[in-house]
Short mmCIF file of C-alpha atoms in Angstrom, two decimals:
data_model
loop_
_atom_site.label_atom_id
_atom_site.label_comp_id
_atom_site.label_asym_id
_atom_site.label_seq_id
_atom_site.Cartn_x
_atom_site.Cartn_y
_atom_site.Cartn_z
CA ASP A 1 -14.69 9.36 -10.42
CA ALA A 2 -13.39 6.31 -10.99
CA GLY A 3 -10.95 5.20 -8.88
CA VAL A 4 -8.64 2.45 -9.57
CA THR A 5 -9.95 -0.43 -11.45
CA GLN A 6 -8.51 -3.95 -10.65
CA SER A 7 -9.43 -7.28 -12.86
CA PRO A 8 -10.16 -9.80 -12.21
CA THR A 9 -10.88 -9.40 -8.76
CA HIS A 10 -10.48 -13.41 -7.61
CA LEU A 11 -8.73 -16.41 -9.67
CA ILE A 12 -7.77 -19.81 -9.20
CA LYS A 13 -4.46 -21.06 -11.19
CA THR A 14 -2.40 -24.38 -10.93
CA ARG A 15 0.96 -24.26 -10.56
CA GLY A 16 2.95 -23.69 -13.10
CA GLN A 17 0.29 -21.91 -15.33
CA HIS A 18 0.74 -17.91 -16.43
CA VAL A 19 -1.57 -15.66 -14.82
CA THR A 20 -2.04 -12.10 -16.11
CA LEU A 21 -3.76 -9.48 -13.95
CA ARG A 22 -4.68 -5.94 -15.44
CA CYS A 23 -4.94 -2.24 -13.59
CA SER A 24 -6.86 0.62 -15.08
CA PRO A 25 -5.67 4.06 -13.04
CA ILE A 26 -7.58 7.10 -11.84
CA SER A 27 -7.93 9.38 -15.52
CA GLY A 28 -5.23 11.77 -15.26
CA HIS A 29 -2.66 9.31 -13.54
CA LYS A 30 0.41 8.64 -15.57
CA SER A 31 2.07 6.31 -12.97
CA VAL A 32 0.96 2.40 -11.85
CA SER A 33 2.80 0.58 -9.45
CA TRP A 34 2.02 -2.66 -8.32
CA TYR A 35 2.17 -4.53 -4.87
CA GLN A 36 2.25 -8.35 -3.30
CA GLN A 37 0.28 -9.01 -0.28
CA VAL A 38 0.48 -12.33 1.45
CA LEU A 39 -2.17 -12.84 4.14
CA GLY A 40 -1.13 -11.84 7.69
CA GLN A 41 1.19 -8.82 6.41
CA GLY A 42 2.14 -5.42 4.75
CA PRO A 43 1.80 -5.05 0.91
CA GLN A 44 5.65 -5.87 -0.78
CA PHE A 45 6.64 -3.45 -4.14
CA ILE A 46 6.92 -5.63 -7.28
CA PHE A 47 6.95 -2.60 -9.85
CA GLN A 48 6.40 0.68 -10.54
CA TYR A 49 5.86 2.61 -14.32
CA TYR A 50 6.03 5.91 -15.10
CA GLU A 51 5.14 7.12 -18.30
CA LYS A 52 5.33 3.65 -19.77
CA GLU A 53 8.77 2.79 -18.59
CA GLU A 54 9.84 0.62 -15.69
CA ARG A 55 10.82 3.03 -12.70
CA GLY A 56 11.50 0.80 -9.76
CA ARG A 57 11.62 -2.97 -9.76
CA GLY A 58 11.44 -4.71 -6.02
CA ASN A 59 12.71 -7.80 -4.56
CA PHE A 60 10.92 -10.33 -7.06
CA PRO A 61 12.06 -13.22 -9.25
CA ASP A 62 12.19 -12.43 -13.79
CA ARG A 63 9.03 -14.79 -13.64
CA PHE A 64 7.35 -11.67 -12.29
CA SER A 65 6.79 -9.19 -15.49
CA ALA A 66 4.78 -6.17 -16.04
CA ARG A 67 3.87 -3.08 -18.84
CA GLN A 68 2.06 0.04 -19.33
CA PHE A 69 0.17 1.06 -21.94
CA PRO A 70 -0.46 3.93 -23.74
CA ASN A 71 -3.38 4.88 -22.02
CA TYR A 72 -1.55 4.28 -18.72
CA SER A 73 -3.56 1.35 -18.14
CA SER A 74 -1.01 -1.82 -17.11
CA GLU A 75 -0.79 -5.61 -16.89
CA LEU A 76 1.02 -7.80 -14.12
CA ASN A 77 2.41 -10.74 -15.62
CA VAL A 78 3.32 -13.79 -13.86
CA ASN A 79 4.51 -16.95 -15.45
CA ALA A 80 5.10 -20.68 -13.70
CA LEU A 81 3.28 -20.01 -10.56
CA LEU A 82 3.92 -21.70 -7.26
CA LEU A 83 2.08 -22.48 -4.25
CA GLY A 84 3.53 -19.21 -2.63
CA ASP A 85 2.46 -16.77 -5.10
CA SER A 86 -0.95 -17.01 -4.07
CA ALA A 87 -1.88 -13.22 -2.71
CA LEU A 88 -3.58 -10.02 -3.07
CA TYR A 89 -2.27 -8.22 -5.69
CA LEU A 90 -3.13 -4.12 -5.38
CA CYS A 91 -2.37 -1.79 -7.73
CA ALA A 92 -1.98 1.98 -7.08
CA SER A 93 -2.22 4.96 -8.90
CA SER A 94 -0.17 7.92 -8.94
CA LYS A 95 0.20 11.66 -10.68
CA GLY A 96 3.97 11.32 -10.64
CA THR A 97 6.26 8.78 -9.62
CA HIS A 98 6.33 10.25 -5.85
CA THR A 99 2.62 11.57 -4.97
CA GLU A 100 0.39 9.89 -3.28
CA ALA A 101 -0.77 6.48 -4.29
CA PHE A 102 -4.31 5.44 -4.45
CA PHE A 103 -5.30 1.68 -4.71
CA GLY A 104 -7.25 -0.86 -6.44
CA GLN A 105 -8.97 -3.34 -4.53
CA GLY A 106 -7.06 -6.04 -5.21
CA THR A 107 -6.87 -9.29 -7.15
CA ARG A 108 -7.34 -12.10 -5.25
CA LEU A 109 -5.08 -14.90 -6.69
CA THR A 110 -5.18 -18.85 -5.54
CA VAL A 111 -2.58 -20.97 -6.95
CA VAL A 112 -3.53 -24.54 -6.39
CA ALA R 1 18.14 -1.09 5.74
CA GLN R 2 15.03 0.70 4.75
CA SER R 3 12.32 -0.24 7.49
CA VAL R 4 8.97 0.41 8.74
CA THR R 5 7.58 -0.85 12.26
CA GLN R 6 4.29 -0.97 13.52
CA PRO R 7 5.33 -2.27 17.21
CA ASP R 8 1.70 -3.27 18.05
CA ILE R 9 -0.07 -6.16 15.70
CA HIS R 10 -3.03 -5.84 17.33
CA ILE R 11 -4.89 -3.41 19.55
CA THR R 12 -8.27 -3.67 21.13
CA VAL R 13 -10.12 -0.76 21.93
CA SER R 14 -13.53 0.52 23.51
CA GLU R 15 -16.22 2.24 21.34
CA GLY R 16 -15.57 6.35 22.32
CA ALA R 17 -12.02 5.45 23.76
CA SER R 18 -8.90 7.12 22.44
CA LEU R 19 -6.53 5.30 19.89
CA GLU R 20 -3.13 6.10 19.20
CA LEU R 21 -1.12 3.08 16.86
CA ARG R 22 2.71 3.60 16.71
CA CYS R 23 4.54 3.45 13.53
CA ASN R 24 8.86 3.90 13.58
CA TYR R 25 10.66 3.57 10.55
CA SER R 26 14.15 3.89 9.10
CA TYR R 27 15.16 5.44 6.08
CA GLY R 28 17.99 7.07 4.96
CA ALA R 29 16.36 9.16 2.65
CA THR R 30 13.94 12.15 3.75
CA PRO R 31 10.62 10.22 4.15
CA TYR R 32 7.41 11.27 3.31
CA LEU R 33 4.83 8.70 5.54
CA PHE R 34 1.24 7.68 5.11
CA TRP R 35 -1.45 5.63 6.91
CA TYR R 36 -3.62 3.63 5.02
CA VAL R 37 -6.86 1.37 6.11
CA GLN R 38 -7.65 -1.58 5.26
CA SER R 39 -10.57 -3.88 6.14
CA PRO R 40 -11.40 -7.68 5.60
CA GLY R 41 -10.29 -8.71 1.52
CA GLN R 42 -10.23 -4.81 0.54
CA GLY R 43 -7.61 -2.16 -1.00
CA LEU R 44 -6.03 0.00 0.99
CA GLN R 45 -7.93 3.52 1.79
CA LEU R 46 -5.76 6.48 2.18
CA LEU R 47 -6.39 8.35 6.00
CA LEU R 48 -3.20 10.78 5.86
CA LYS R 49 -0.30 11.79 4.53
CA TYR R 50 2.50 13.58 5.29
CA PHE R 51 5.28 15.19 2.90
CA SER R 52 6.40 18.50 4.39
CA GLY R 53 5.92 21.06 6.38
CA ASP R 54 3.62 21.21 9.44
CA THR R 55 4.20 17.64 11.35
CA LEU R 56 0.49 17.30 12.82
CA VAL R 57 -1.53 16.29 9.81
CA GLN R 58 -5.29 16.24 9.65
CA GLY R 59 -6.71 12.79 7.49
CA ILE R 60 -10.33 11.75 6.82
CA LYS R 61 -12.46 10.10 9.66
CA GLY R 62 -11.23 11.63 12.44
CA PHE R 63 -7.57 10.32 11.84
CA GLU R 64 -4.59 12.74 12.86
CA ALA R 65 -0.96 11.71 13.04
CA GLU R 66 2.61 13.47 13.92
CA PHE R 67 5.50 13.60 12.34
CA LYS R 68 8.75 12.90 14.84
CA ARG R 69 11.89 13.07 13.33
CA SER R 70 14.13 13.17 16.41
CA GLN R 71 11.84 9.64 17.22
CA SER R 72 11.30 8.51 13.65
CA SER R 73 7.75 8.06 14.43
CA PHE R 74 4.47 8.62 12.10
CA ASN R 75 2.27 7.61 14.92
CA LEU R 76 -1.84 7.42 14.34
CA ARG R 77 -3.98 8.89 16.88
CA LYS R 78 -8.02 9.34 17.02
CA PRO R 79 -10.06 10.93 20.10
CA SER R 80 -12.86 8.95 20.18
CA VAL R 81 -13.31 5.10 18.65
CA HIS R 82 -16.21 4.09 16.25
CA TRP R 83 -16.88 0.31 15.76
CA SER R 84 -16.68 1.32 11.92
CA ASP R 85 -13.01 1.67 12.83
CA ALA R 86 -12.10 -1.96 13.17
CA ALA R 87 -9.88 -2.57 10.22
CA GLU R 88 -6.02 -3.04 9.59
CA TYR R 89 -3.83 -0.23 9.83
CA PHE R 90 -0.83 0.35 7.53
CA CYS R 91 1.92 2.92 8.08
CA ALA R 92 4.40 3.41 4.72
CA VAL R 93 7.72 5.33 4.11
CA GLY R 94 8.47 6.75 0.72
CA ALA R 95 11.90 8.48 -0.19
CA HIS R 96 11.74 12.30 -1.58
CA GLY R 97 14.11 12.62 -4.88
CA SER R 98 13.89 11.40 -8.14
CA SER R 99 16.45 9.17 -7.95
CA ASN R 100 14.27 6.97 -5.72
CA THR R 101 11.89 5.44 -7.22
CA GLY R 102 8.55 5.88 -5.84
CA LYS R 103 8.09 2.67 -4.06
CA LEU R 104 6.31 2.67 -0.44
CA ILE R 105 7.93 0.11 2.51
CA PHE R 106 4.94 -1.19 4.27
CA GLY R 107 4.87 -1.86 8.06
CA GLN R 108 3.38 -5.36 8.77
CA GLY R 109 -0.05 -3.80 9.89
CA THR R 110 -1.81 -3.36 12.93
CA THR R 111 -5.15 -4.85 13.69
CA LEU R 112 -7.62 -2.74 15.69
CA GLN R 113 -10.69 -4.27 17.17
CA VAL R 114 -13.54 -1.65 18.61
CA LYS R 115 -15.24 -3.16 21.87
CA PRO R 116 -18.99 -2.32 21.89
#
């Protein structure tokens, strides 16, 4: 069975640009969550989506947005990139909103 | 405030020795608890979880953890460490109940180094 897949695996962007990260959950899972992991720290919660609706939002600026599609895949968008947005962005898939979460390999974003 | 504390930033053990990684949490709601492992540059792999019931839970790769409500702890243990266990370990807590989001709060992580 395929696990959580994220694309791209790496990308480099310039300050002020926009980026879109993509995530495909495990088949049968209806919830997708996004986390940001800065080097040397634990992941920080950004968003959770369930059945295409936002169910939770972390303490991130409005430059961060996300959505979930009818096939339960998800996109994370970040506008007006800052150097501090450089991080590993992790997508987590779960059957429901309060069940165990399975993580993808992440997208390494570098902002220069 | 909701938080997870992993007091040990870095731990070194000899191969074959026992291991205990500490995790303390502060959470108002009834928690559910996880341990994840992360190899360099990789995503997180779920080692084990506690939702309810037996407070001693078994996970993959020979790991176990014990939930102690009175101490707000969920320590991870392994009786004999293998060199392949060297990685970063994260404790995470979430809340039961539909009124809470499904977000997980993670600790800072503990880096495990294994000596030959």
